[in-house]
Amino acid sequence: MRKEDIRIIFMGTPEFAVATLEKLCDNHCNVVAVVTQPDKPVGRHGSVLQASEVKKYALAKGIPVLQPVKMKDPEFLEQLRAFNADLQVVVAFRMLPEVVWAMPRWGTFNVHAALLPQYRGAAPINWAVINGEKVTGVTTFFLDHEIDTGRIILRRPFDIPDEADVEYVYDGLMHLGAQAALDTVSLIAQHDGQVESVPQQQLTDEGMVLHPAPKIFNETCRIDWSKTTKQIYDFVRGLSPFPGTWTMVKMLDGTSAVLKVFKTTKFTDRSPIGQPGTIIVEKNQLFVSTGDGMLRIDLLQMAGKKRMEAKAFLNGVRDLASME
């Protein structure tokens, strides 16, 4: 069967998913409908509804859009069946009930931004960088009952440079994932839906530690200065530019303020001065002691202020005591 003849329903919401939808459309895949989140209230009073990036693209292409509040809603399920899809493709969407993912005759596959079985969960890109991984990637797999555990169709690796932040990795995986999705659709077409897939247990060696990728919350982003310089450096770049790491900076007068940190430089060959969190200002540079060395803060933002280089920050603030 040709890939152009497969009736596909695409499910996704953010910009990350748009790259895959665009790749499928540009390569003449037959996307018969799109499922995305309901429009989100924005503005001071929530009076303005904002469409998802996937919806905006789908409407521009003239593709029908479904926006269910509940995935088991009978009306939505009836609408979904009416499209008579052969296959569903999911990218950065919500958890699906079996009645949805099992509906197409060839099932539903997901594009996950990690090399499964590693980094199952909501934030795989962040956690791969936070943990200092040198390689991550994308995986396409068939959905089943447990989240991110289905049979793997293909995996594609992606190198993470030591200086890369999560934005760099996000952009790289967004495009790599789009190509992987197209390749997966082509494979499924070539095999009339009977494409080979591998249980994730076969890719889990004895003694292998599986790293989770849970959702990121505000408290997740707080810097622990007692950790090593390398750990904090990776932590900062794994959450930069969004949502950004933060710390409490204590002033000499005893007051404290929230300080967001977006970029650092590590100095593992320098011994820490004082306790972890101790601040040292040298030649308009801002250093902080870690558990085993020194970290220079290069880009930061004080609460209520704009983001700036550390040198500009020090021009206006000099009464720093420590980071907590």
PDB file of C-alpha atoms in Angstrom:
ATOM      1  CA  MET A   1       0.000   0.000   0.000  1.00  0.00           C
ATOM      2  CA  ARG A   2       1.218   3.534  -0.713  1.00  0.00           C
ATOM      3  CA  LYS A   3       1.604   5.905   2.217  1.00  0.00           C
ATOM      4  CA  GLU A   4      -0.565   8.397   0.303  1.00  0.00           C
ATOM      5  CA  ASP A   5      -3.481   5.961   0.580  1.00  0.00           C
ATOM      6  CA  ILE A   6      -3.370   5.570   4.365  1.00  0.00           C
ATOM      7  CA  ARG A   7      -6.086   7.546   6.137  1.00  0.00           C
ATOM      8  CA  ILE A   8      -4.311   9.238   9.063  1.00  0.00           C
ATOM      9  CA  ILE A   9      -5.669  11.095  12.075  1.00  0.00           C
ATOM     10  CA  PHE A  10      -3.049  13.293  13.707  1.00  0.00           C
ATOM     11  CA  MET A  11      -3.136  14.174  17.419  1.00  0.00           C
ATOM     12  CA  GLY A  12      -1.001  16.908  18.982  1.00  0.00           C
ATOM     13  CA  THR A  13      -1.050  20.398  20.456  1.00  0.00           C
ATOM     14  CA  PRO A  14       2.212  22.449  20.699  1.00  0.00           C
ATOM     15  CA  GLU A  15       4.771  23.723  18.209  1.00  0.00           C
ATOM     16  CA  PHE A  16       6.792  20.515  18.662  1.00  0.00           C
ATOM     17  CA  ALA A  17       3.909  18.565  17.087  1.00  0.00           C
ATOM     18  CA  VAL A  18       3.440  20.982  14.182  1.00  0.00           C
ATOM     19  CA  ALA A  19       6.773  19.956  12.648  1.00  0.00           C
ATOM     20  CA  THR A  20       5.543  16.366  12.310  1.00  0.00           C
ATOM     21  CA  LEU A  21       2.128  17.349  10.953  1.00  0.00           C
ATOM     22  CA  GLU A  22       3.820  19.610   8.413  1.00  0.00           C
ATOM     23  CA  LYS A  23       6.254  16.861   7.397  1.00  0.00           C
ATOM     24  CA  LEU A  24       3.383  14.433   6.786  1.00  0.00           C
ATOM     25  CA  CYS A  25       1.400  16.973   4.771  1.00  0.00           C
ATOM     26  CA  ASP A  26       4.407  18.091   2.715  1.00  0.00           C
ATOM     27  CA  ASN A  27       5.071  14.460   1.783  1.00  0.00           C
ATOM     28  CA  HIS A  28       1.523  13.830   0.549  1.00  0.00           C
ATOM     29  CA  CYS A  29       0.301  11.775   3.505  1.00  0.00           C
ATOM     30  CA  ASN A  30      -3.489  11.677   3.714  1.00  0.00           C
ATOM     31  CA  VAL A  31      -4.188  13.421   7.028  1.00  0.00           C
ATOM     32  CA  VAL A  32      -7.991  13.305   7.172  1.00  0.00           C
ATOM     33  CA  ALA A  33      -8.419  15.014  10.569  1.00  0.00           C
ATOM     34  CA  VAL A  34      -6.543  16.557  13.484  1.00  0.00           C
ATOM     35  CA  VAL A  35      -7.321  16.174  17.190  1.00  0.00           C
ATOM     36  CA  THR A  36      -5.979  18.852  19.517  1.00  0.00           C
ATOM     37  CA  GLN A  37      -6.672  20.460  22.888  1.00  0.00           C
ATOM     38  CA  PRO A  38      -9.608  22.882  23.276  1.00  0.00           C
ATOM     39  CA  ASP A  39      -8.770  26.566  22.804  1.00  0.00           C
ATOM     40  CA  LYS A  40      -7.163  28.003  25.953  1.00  0.00           C
ATOM     41  CA  PRO A  41      -8.365  31.185  27.693  1.00  0.00           C
ATOM     42  CA  VAL A  42      -5.675  33.887  27.753  1.00  0.00           C
ATOM     43  CA  GLY A  43      -5.480  37.517  28.787  1.00  0.00           C
ATOM     44  CA  ARG A  44      -6.126  39.237  32.103  1.00  0.00           C
ATOM     45  CA  HIS A  45      -9.692  37.980  32.431  1.00  0.00           C
ATOM     46  CA  GLY A  46      -9.384  34.863  30.286  1.00  0.00           C
ATOM     47  CA  SER A  47     -11.840  36.393  27.860  1.00  0.00           C
ATOM     48  CA  VAL A  48      -9.782  35.608  24.750  1.00  0.00           C
ATOM     49  CA  LEU A  49      -9.522  32.028  23.469  1.00  0.00           C
ATOM     50  CA  GLN A  50      -6.223  30.996  21.895  1.00  0.00           C
ATOM     51  CA  ALA A  51      -6.006  28.086  19.459  1.00  0.00           C
ATOM     52  CA  SER A  52      -3.181  25.550  19.714  1.00  0.00           C
ATOM     53  CA  GLU A  53      -0.343  25.709  17.206  1.00  0.00           C
ATOM     54  CA  VAL A  54      -1.524  22.417  15.702  1.00  0.00           C
ATOM     55  CA  LYS A  55      -5.030  23.784  15.211  1.00  0.00           C
ATOM     56  CA  LYS A  56      -3.707  26.923  13.506  1.00  0.00           C
ATOM     57  CA  TYR A  57      -1.703  24.827  11.042  1.00  0.00           C
ATOM     58  CA  ALA A  58      -4.556  22.379  10.393  1.00  0.00           C
ATOM     59  CA  LEU A  59      -7.047  25.159   9.656  1.00  0.00           C
ATOM     60  CA  ALA A  60      -4.584  26.824   7.289  1.00  0.00           C
ATOM     61  CA  LYS A  61      -4.377  23.511   5.429  1.00  0.00           C
ATOM     62  CA  GLY A  62      -8.141  22.957   5.434  1.00  0.00           C
ATOM     63  CA  ILE A  63      -7.923  19.849   7.644  1.00  0.00           C
ATOM     64  CA  PRO A  64     -10.940  19.142   9.897  1.00  0.00           C
ATOM     65  CA  VAL A  65     -10.194  19.740  13.607  1.00  0.00           C
ATOM     66  CA  LEU A  66     -11.675  17.964  16.632  1.00  0.00           C
ATOM     67  CA  GLN A  67     -11.183  19.434  20.132  1.00  0.00           C
ATOM     68  CA  PRO A  68     -12.678  17.101  22.739  1.00  0.00           C
ATOM     69  CA  VAL A  69     -12.747  18.067  26.399  1.00  0.00           C
ATOM     70  CA  LYS A  70     -13.004  14.394  27.361  1.00  0.00           C
ATOM     71  CA  MET A  71     -11.490  11.673  25.204  1.00  0.00           C
ATOM     72  CA  LYS A  72     -14.277   9.203  26.068  1.00  0.00           C
ATOM     73  CA  ASP A  73     -17.077  11.588  25.135  1.00  0.00           C
ATOM     74  CA  PRO A  74     -19.546   9.566  22.981  1.00  0.00           C
ATOM     75  CA  GLU A  75     -20.037  12.395  20.495  1.00  0.00           C
ATOM     76  CA  PHE A  76     -16.288  12.740  19.987  1.00  0.00           C
ATOM     77  CA  LEU A  77     -15.853   8.968  19.566  1.00  0.00           C
ATOM     78  CA  GLU A  78     -18.594   8.934  16.947  1.00  0.00           C
ATOM     79  CA  GLN A  79     -16.923  11.799  15.062  1.00  0.00           C
ATOM     80  CA  LEU A  80     -13.579  10.000  15.245  1.00  0.00           C
ATOM     81  CA  ARG A  81     -15.006   6.724  13.865  1.00  0.00           C
ATOM     82  CA  ALA A  82     -16.641   8.584  10.993  1.00  0.00           C
ATOM     83  CA  PHE A  83     -13.210   9.420   9.555  1.00  0.00           C
ATOM     84  CA  ASN A  84     -12.511   5.671   9.169  1.00  0.00           C
ATOM     85  CA  ALA A  85      -8.793   6.109   9.844  1.00  0.00           C
ATOM     86  CA  ASP A  86      -6.269   3.367   9.142  1.00  0.00           C
ATOM     87  CA  LEU A  87      -3.708   4.870  11.522  1.00  0.00           C
ATOM     88  CA  GLN A  88      -3.332   7.528  14.194  1.00  0.00           C
ATOM     89  CA  VAL A  89      -0.137   9.508  14.819  1.00  0.00           C
ATOM     90  CA  VAL A  90       0.378  11.164  18.203  1.00  0.00           C
ATOM     91  CA  VAL A  91       2.959  13.841  19.078  1.00  0.00           C
ATOM     92  CA  ALA A  92       3.014  15.796  22.369  1.00  0.00           C
ATOM     93  CA  PHE A  93      -0.607  15.129  23.238  1.00  0.00           C
ATOM     94  CA  ARG A  94      -2.519  13.774  26.228  1.00  0.00           C
ATOM     95  CA  MET A  95      -2.876  10.195  27.439  1.00  0.00           C
ATOM     96  CA  LEU A  96      -5.375   8.298  25.289  1.00  0.00           C
ATOM     97  CA  PRO A  97      -7.915   5.701  26.457  1.00  0.00           C
ATOM     98  CA  GLU A  98      -7.921   2.318  24.738  1.00  0.00           C
ATOM     99  CA  VAL A  99     -11.183   3.069  22.959  1.00  0.00           C
ATOM    100  CA  VAL A 100      -9.275   5.807  21.080  1.00  0.00           C
ATOM    101  CA  TRP A 101      -5.829   4.318  20.475  1.00  0.00           C
ATOM    102  CA  ALA A 102      -7.214   0.934  19.434  1.00  0.00           C
ATOM    103  CA  MET A 103      -9.796   2.387  17.032  1.00  0.00           C
ATOM    104  CA  PRO A 104      -7.805   2.403  13.725  1.00  0.00           C
ATOM    105  CA  ARG A 105      -7.198  -0.987  12.114  1.00  0.00           C
ATOM    106  CA  TRP A 106      -3.424  -0.415  12.243  1.00  0.00           C
ATOM    107  CA  GLY A 107      -3.390   1.147  15.681  1.00  0.00           C
ATOM    108  CA  THR A 108      -1.804   4.346  16.948  1.00  0.00           C
ATOM    109  CA  PHE A 109       1.864   5.257  17.183  1.00  0.00           C
ATOM    110  CA  ASN A 110       3.496   7.990  19.225  1.00  0.00           C
ATOM    111  CA  VAL A 111       6.646  10.023  18.625  1.00  0.00           C
ATOM    112  CA  HIS A 112       8.540  10.243  21.933  1.00  0.00           C
ATOM    113  CA  ALA A 113      11.484  12.632  22.395  1.00  0.00           C
ATOM    114  CA  ALA A 114      13.895  10.116  23.931  1.00  0.00           C
ATOM    115  CA  LEU A 115      15.418   6.724  23.236  1.00  0.00           C
ATOM    116  CA  LEU A 116      12.884   4.492  24.960  1.00  0.00           C
ATOM    117  CA  PRO A 117      12.853   2.695  27.310  1.00  0.00           C
ATOM    118  CA  GLN A 118      14.880   5.581  28.785  1.00  0.00           C
ATOM    119  CA  TYR A 119      13.110   8.783  29.845  1.00  0.00           C
ATOM    120  CA  ARG A 120       9.502   7.701  29.890  1.00  0.00           C
ATOM    121  CA  GLY A 121       7.326  10.585  30.978  1.00  0.00           C
ATOM    122  CA  ALA A 122       6.265  14.160  30.298  1.00  0.00           C
ATOM    123  CA  ALA A 123       9.648  15.953  30.122  1.00  0.00           C
ATOM    124  CA  PRO A 124      12.198  13.670  28.421  1.00  0.00           C
ATOM    125  CA  ILE A 125      14.164  16.456  26.735  1.00  0.00           C
ATOM    126  CA  ASN A 126      14.741  18.376  29.968  1.00  0.00           C
ATOM    127  CA  TRP A 127      15.771  15.353  31.990  1.00  0.00           C
ATOM    128  CA  ALA A 128      18.213  14.043  29.380  1.00  0.00           C
ATOM    129  CA  VAL A 129      20.108  17.358  29.518  1.00  0.00           C
ATOM    130  CA  ILE A 130      19.792  17.671  33.311  1.00  0.00           C
ATOM    131  CA  ASN A 131      21.341  14.218  33.690  1.00  0.00           C
ATOM    132  CA  GLY A 132      24.259  15.143  31.458  1.00  0.00           C
ATOM    133  CA  GLU A 133      23.460  12.681  28.679  1.00  0.00           C
ATOM    134  CA  LYS A 134      25.658  12.942  25.613  1.00  0.00           C
ATOM    135  CA  VAL A 135      23.107  11.221  23.353  1.00  0.00           C
ATOM    136  CA  THR A 136      19.322  11.217  23.327  1.00  0.00           C
ATOM    137  CA  GLY A 137      16.966  10.754  20.389  1.00  0.00           C
ATOM    138  CA  VAL A 138      13.430   9.990  19.270  1.00  0.00           C
ATOM    139  CA  THR A 139      11.375   6.810  19.307  1.00  0.00           C
ATOM    140  CA  THR A 140       8.226   5.804  17.485  1.00  0.00           C
ATOM    141  CA  PHE A 141       6.169   3.150  19.250  1.00  0.00           C
ATOM    142  CA  PHE A 142       2.668   1.697  19.260  1.00  0.00           C
ATOM    143  CA  LEU A 143       0.470   2.851  22.122  1.00  0.00           C
ATOM    144  CA  ASP A 144      -0.822   0.333  24.629  1.00  0.00           C
ATOM    145  CA  HIS A 145      -2.242   0.392  28.154  1.00  0.00           C
ATOM    146  CA  GLU A 146       0.788   1.780  30.029  1.00  0.00           C
ATOM    147  CA  ILE A 147       2.312   5.165  29.208  1.00  0.00           C
ATOM    148  CA  ASP A 148       5.437   5.083  26.981  1.00  0.00           C
ATOM    149  CA  THR A 149       5.809   1.299  27.199  1.00  0.00           C
ATOM    150  CA  GLY A 150       4.522   0.092  23.831  1.00  0.00           C
ATOM    151  CA  ARG A 151       6.343  -1.884  21.141  1.00  0.00           C
ATOM    152  CA  ILE A 152       9.100   0.135  19.459  1.00  0.00           C
ATOM    153  CA  ILE A 153       9.035   0.652  15.711  1.00  0.00           C
ATOM    154  CA  LEU A 154      12.201   2.707  15.262  1.00  0.00           C
ATOM    155  CA  ARG A 155      14.680   4.851  17.214  1.00  0.00           C
ATOM    156  CA  ARG A 156      16.907   7.677  15.956  1.00  0.00           C
ATOM    157  CA  PRO A 157      19.824   9.055  18.032  1.00  0.00           C
ATOM    158  CA  PHE A 158      20.702  12.729  18.540  1.00  0.00           C
ATOM    159  CA  ASP A 159      23.982  14.038  19.987  1.00  0.00           C
ATOM    160  CA  ILE A 160      23.883  16.558  22.838  1.00  0.00           C
ATOM    161  CA  PRO A 161      26.917  18.898  22.839  1.00  0.00           C
ATOM    162  CA  ASP A 162      28.218  19.774  26.311  1.00  0.00           C
ATOM    163  CA  GLU A 163      27.319  23.447  25.850  1.00  0.00           C
ATOM    164  CA  ALA A 164      23.813  22.824  24.460  1.00  0.00           C
ATOM    165  CA  ASP A 165      20.747  23.963  26.375  1.00  0.00           C
ATOM    166  CA  VAL A 166      17.305  22.406  26.207  1.00  0.00           C
ATOM    167  CA  GLU A 167      16.180  24.780  23.428  1.00  0.00           C
ATOM    168  CA  TYR A 168      18.884  23.386  21.116  1.00  0.00           C
ATOM    169  CA  VAL A 169      17.896  19.791  21.874  1.00  0.00           C
ATOM    170  CA  TYR A 170      14.175  20.569  21.593  1.00  0.00           C
ATOM    171  CA  ASP A 171      14.657  22.042  18.113  1.00  0.00           C
ATOM    172  CA  GLY A 172      16.826  19.137  16.973  1.00  0.00           C
ATOM    173  CA  LEU A 173      14.431  16.475  18.237  1.00  0.00           C
ATOM    174  CA  MET A 174      11.424  18.311  16.819  1.00  0.00           C
ATOM    175  CA  HIS A 175      12.786  17.920  13.291  1.00  0.00           C
ATOM    176  CA  LEU A 176      14.280  14.462  13.873  1.00  0.00           C
ATOM    177  CA  GLY A 177      10.937  13.305  15.266  1.00  0.00           C
ATOM    178  CA  ALA A 178       9.098  14.640  12.228  1.00  0.00           C
ATOM    179  CA  GLN A 179      11.316  12.609   9.907  1.00  0.00           C
ATOM    180  CA  ALA A 180      10.990   9.532  12.133  1.00  0.00           C
ATOM    181  CA  ALA A 181       7.194   9.828  11.966  1.00  0.00           C
ATOM    182  CA  LEU A 182       7.251  10.021   8.175  1.00  0.00           C
ATOM    183  CA  ASP A 183       9.616   7.025   7.989  1.00  0.00           C
ATOM    184  CA  THR A 184       7.316   5.097  10.325  1.00  0.00           C
ATOM    185  CA  VAL A 185       4.256   5.821   8.189  1.00  0.00           C
ATOM    186  CA  SER A 186       6.226   4.655   5.128  1.00  0.00           C
ATOM    187  CA  LEU A 187       7.244   1.431   6.903  1.00  0.00           C
ATOM    188  CA  ILE A 188       3.674   0.718   7.949  1.00  0.00           C
ATOM    189  CA  ALA A 189       2.492   1.337   4.389  1.00  0.00           C
ATOM    190  CA  GLN A 190       5.133  -0.955   2.900  1.00  0.00           C
ATOM    191  CA  HIS A 191       4.055  -3.788   5.199  1.00  0.00           C
ATOM    192  CA  ASP A 192       0.294  -3.185   4.980  1.00  0.00           C
ATOM    193  CA  GLY A 193       0.175  -2.423   8.678  1.00  0.00           C
ATOM    194  CA  GLN A 194       2.170  -5.512   9.734  1.00  0.00           C
ATOM    195  CA  VAL A 195       5.378  -3.622  10.477  1.00  0.00           C
ATOM    196  CA  GLU A 196       7.930  -5.252  12.769  1.00  0.00           C
ATOM    197  CA  SER A 197       8.060  -3.818  16.288  1.00  0.00           C
ATOM    198  CA  VAL A 198      10.102  -4.731  19.350  1.00  0.00           C
ATOM    199  CA  PRO A 199       8.962  -5.078  22.983  1.00  0.00           C
ATOM    200  CA  GLN A 200      10.824  -2.594  25.169  1.00  0.00           C
ATOM    201  CA  GLN A 201      11.918  -5.386  27.506  1.00  0.00           C
ATOM    202  CA  GLN A 202      14.250  -6.620  24.759  1.00  0.00           C
ATOM    203  CA  LEU A 203      16.101  -3.288  24.894  1.00  0.00           C
ATOM    204  CA  THR A 204      16.542  -3.346  28.665  1.00  0.00           C
ATOM    205  CA  ASP A 205      19.808  -4.997  29.647  1.00  0.00           C
ATOM    206  CA  GLU A 206      20.184  -6.650  33.027  1.00  0.00           C
ATOM    207  CA  GLY A 207      21.217  -4.047  35.572  1.00  0.00           C
ATOM    208  CA  MET A 208      20.285  -1.126  33.327  1.00  0.00           C
ATOM    209  CA  VAL A 209      19.079   1.914  35.259  1.00  0.00           C
ATOM    210  CA  LEU A 210      16.024   3.463  33.642  1.00  0.00           C
ATOM    211  CA  HIS A 211      15.805   7.227  34.104  1.00  0.00           C
ATOM    212  CA  PRO A 212      12.296   8.669  34.430  1.00  0.00           C
ATOM    213  CA  ALA A 213      11.176  11.985  32.925  1.00  0.00           C
ATOM    214  CA  PRO A 214       8.464  13.344  35.224  1.00  0.00           C
ATOM    215  CA  LYS A 215       6.678  16.619  34.695  1.00  0.00           C
ATOM    216  CA  ILE A 216       8.649  19.750  35.648  1.00  0.00           C
ATOM    217  CA  PHE A 217       7.222  21.894  38.451  1.00  0.00           C
ATOM    218  CA  ASN A 218       8.466  25.182  39.895  1.00  0.00           C
ATOM    219  CA  GLU A 219      10.057  23.484  42.902  1.00  0.00           C
ATOM    220  CA  THR A 220      11.845  21.085  40.536  1.00  0.00           C
ATOM    221  CA  CYS A 221      13.759  24.071  39.147  1.00  0.00           C
ATOM    222  CA  ARG A 222      15.423  25.219  42.376  1.00  0.00           C
ATOM    223  CA  ILE A 223      19.230  24.965  42.362  1.00  0.00           C
ATOM    224  CA  ASP A 224      20.903  22.850  45.049  1.00  0.00           C
ATOM    225  CA  TRP A 225      24.323  24.470  45.487  1.00  0.00           C
ATOM    226  CA  SER A 226      25.659  21.476  47.448  1.00  0.00           C
ATOM    227  CA  LYS A 227      25.700  19.418  44.239  1.00  0.00           C
ATOM    228  CA  THR A 228      28.779  19.229  42.025  1.00  0.00           C
ATOM    229  CA  THR A 229      29.673  21.967  39.555  1.00  0.00           C
ATOM    230  CA  LYS A 230      28.924  19.648  36.624  1.00  0.00           C
ATOM    231  CA  GLN A 231      25.541  18.654  38.061  1.00  0.00           C
ATOM    232  CA  ILE A 232      24.469  22.276  38.546  1.00  0.00           C
ATOM    233  CA  TYR A 233      25.808  23.289  35.123  1.00  0.00           C
ATOM    234  CA  ASP A 234      23.757  20.517  33.474  1.00  0.00           C
ATOM    235  CA  PHE A 235      20.747  21.364  35.624  1.00  0.00           C
ATOM    236  CA  VAL A 236      20.774  24.992  34.450  1.00  0.00           C
ATOM    237  CA  ARG A 237      21.100  24.178  30.756  1.00  0.00           C
ATOM    238  CA  GLY A 238      18.484  21.435  31.073  1.00  0.00           C
ATOM    239  CA  LEU A 239      15.910  24.034  32.113  1.00  0.00           C
ATOM    240  CA  SER A 240      17.052  26.974  29.969  1.00  0.00           C
ATOM    241  CA  PRO A 241      15.587  29.087  28.506  1.00  0.00           C
ATOM    242  CA  PHE A 242      12.288  27.768  29.834  1.00  0.00           C
ATOM    243  CA  PRO A 243      11.167  27.399  32.573  1.00  0.00           C
ATOM    244  CA  GLY A 244      14.570  28.466  33.952  1.00  0.00           C
ATOM    245  CA  THR A 245      16.275  27.474  37.193  1.00  0.00           C
ATOM    246  CA  TRP A 246      16.055  29.646  40.299  1.00  0.00           C
ATOM    247  CA  THR A 247      17.685  30.244  43.637  1.00  0.00           C
ATOM    248  CA  MET A 248      17.185  32.543  46.609  1.00  0.00           C
ATOM    249  CA  VAL A 249      19.860  35.233  46.780  1.00  0.00           C
ATOM    250  CA  LYS A 250      20.501  36.649  50.239  1.00  0.00           C
ATOM    251  CA  MET A 251      21.597  40.269  50.586  1.00  0.00           C
ATOM    252  CA  LEU A 252      24.012  41.716  53.167  1.00  0.00           C
ATOM    253  CA  ASP A 253      21.089  43.456  54.888  1.00  0.00           C
ATOM    254  CA  GLY A 254      19.422  40.084  55.516  1.00  0.00           C
ATOM    255  CA  THR A 255      16.716  40.368  52.849  1.00  0.00           C
ATOM    256  CA  SER A 256      16.260  37.742  50.141  1.00  0.00           C
ATOM    257  CA  ALA A 257      14.990  37.685  46.567  1.00  0.00           C
ATOM    258  CA  VAL A 258      14.339  35.116  43.843  1.00  0.00           C
ATOM    259  CA  LEU A 259      17.057  34.984  41.193  1.00  0.00           C
ATOM    260  CA  LYS A 260      16.579  33.014  37.966  1.00  0.00           C
ATOM    261  CA  VAL A 261      19.695  31.556  36.348  1.00  0.00           C
ATOM    262  CA  PHE A 262      19.776  30.795  32.602  1.00  0.00           C
ATOM    263  CA  LYS A 263      23.443  30.303  31.711  1.00  0.00           C
ATOM    264  CA  THR A 264      26.595  29.331  33.599  1.00  0.00           C
ATOM    265  CA  THR A 265      30.233  28.386  33.030  1.00  0.00           C
ATOM    266  CA  LYS A 266      31.748  25.551  35.051  1.00  0.00           C
ATOM    267  CA  PHE A 267      35.166  25.628  36.700  1.00  0.00           C
ATOM    268  CA  THR A 268      35.868  22.144  37.997  1.00  0.00           C
ATOM    269  CA  ASP A 269      39.569  22.933  38.527  1.00  0.00           C
ATOM    270  CA  ARG A 270      38.859  25.623  41.140  1.00  0.00           C
ATOM    271  CA  SER A 271      38.286  24.748  44.787  1.00  0.00           C
ATOM    272  CA  PRO A 272      35.133  26.099  46.422  1.00  0.00           C
ATOM    273  CA  ILE A 273      35.496  29.116  48.673  1.00  0.00           C
ATOM    274  CA  GLY A 274      33.373  28.788  51.782  1.00  0.00           C
ATOM    275  CA  GLN A 275      30.141  26.826  51.989  1.00  0.00           C
ATOM    276  CA  PRO A 276      28.130  25.903  48.876  1.00  0.00           C
ATOM    277  CA  GLY A 277      26.242  29.010  47.750  1.00  0.00           C
ATOM    278  CA  THR A 278      28.970  31.438  48.815  1.00  0.00           C
ATOM    279  CA  ILE A 279      29.190  34.354  46.366  1.00  0.00           C
ATOM    280  CA  ILE A 280      32.494  35.698  45.051  1.00  0.00           C
ATOM    281  CA  VAL A 281      32.652  38.761  42.785  1.00  0.00           C
ATOM    282  CA  GLU A 282      35.869  39.056  40.758  1.00  0.00           C
ATOM    283  CA  LYS A 283      36.432  41.597  37.962  1.00  0.00           C
ATOM    284  CA  ASN A 284      32.727  42.072  37.305  1.00  0.00           C
ATOM    285  CA  GLN A 285      32.187  38.304  37.244  1.00  0.00           C
ATOM    286  CA  LEU A 286      29.790  36.483  39.552  1.00  0.00           C
ATOM    287  CA  PHE A 287      31.012  33.166  40.969  1.00  0.00           C
ATOM    288  CA  VAL A 288      29.217  30.793  43.337  1.00  0.00           C
ATOM    289  CA  SER A 289      30.768  27.954  45.338  1.00  0.00           C
ATOM    290  CA  THR A 290      29.358  24.483  44.647  1.00  0.00           C
ATOM    291  CA  GLY A 291      29.865  21.160  46.364  1.00  0.00           C
ATOM    292  CA  ASP A 292      33.197  20.617  44.631  1.00  0.00           C
ATOM    293  CA  GLY A 293      34.214  23.788  42.784  1.00  0.00           C
ATOM    294  CA  MET A 294      33.074  27.101  41.354  1.00  0.00           C
ATOM    295  CA  LEU A 295      30.356  28.057  38.898  1.00  0.00           C
ATOM    296  CA  ARG A 296      30.223  31.395  37.082  1.00  0.00           C
ATOM    297  CA  ILE A 297      26.757  32.810  36.474  1.00  0.00           C
ATOM    298  CA  ASP A 298      26.591  34.432  33.032  1.00  0.00           C
ATOM    299  CA  LEU A 299      22.898  35.148  32.392  1.00  0.00           C
ATOM    300  CA  LEU A 300      20.339  35.825  35.119  1.00  0.00           C
ATOM    301  CA  GLN A 301      17.158  37.638  36.091  1.00  0.00           C
ATOM    302  CA  MET A 302      16.181  39.147  39.423  1.00  0.00           C
ATOM    303  CA  ALA A 303      12.491  38.935  40.307  1.00  0.00           C
ATOM    304  CA  GLY A 304      10.655  41.865  38.735  1.00  0.00           C
ATOM    305  CA  LYS A 305      13.600  42.778  36.499  1.00  0.00           C
ATOM    306  CA  LYS A 306      14.594  41.935  32.938  1.00  0.00           C
ATOM    307  CA  ARG A 307      17.002  39.172  31.973  1.00  0.00           C
ATOM    308  CA  MET A 308      20.594  40.399  31.720  1.00  0.00           C
ATOM    309  CA  GLU A 309      24.274  39.521  31.611  1.00  0.00           C
ATOM    310  CA  ALA A 310      25.918  39.112  35.013  1.00  0.00           C
ATOM    311  CA  LYS A 311      28.235  42.091  34.392  1.00  0.00           C
ATOM    312  CA  ALA A 312      25.259  44.425  33.880  1.00  0.00           C
ATOM    313  CA  PHE A 313      23.567  42.937  36.931  1.00  0.00           C
ATOM    314  CA  LEU A 314      26.617  43.627  39.123  1.00  0.00           C
ATOM    315  CA  ASN A 315      26.683  47.246  38.002  1.00  0.00           C
ATOM    316  CA  GLY A 316      23.420  47.770  39.852  1.00  0.00           C
ATOM    317  CA  VAL A 317      23.666  45.205  42.661  1.00  0.00           C
ATOM    318  CA  ARG A 318      26.700  44.773  44.892  1.00  0.00           C
ATOM    319  CA  ASP A 319      25.303  43.849  48.299  1.00  0.00           C
ATOM    320  CA  LEU A 320      25.111  40.095  47.658  1.00  0.00           C
ATOM    321  CA  ALA A 321      25.810  37.661  50.500  1.00  0.00           C
ATOM    322  CA  SER A 322      25.018  34.105  49.349  1.00  0.00           C
ATOM    323  CA  MET A 323      22.789  31.843  47.279  1.00  0.00           C
ATOM    324  CA  GLU A 324      20.378  29.549  49.069  1.00  0.00           C
TER     325      GLU A 324
END
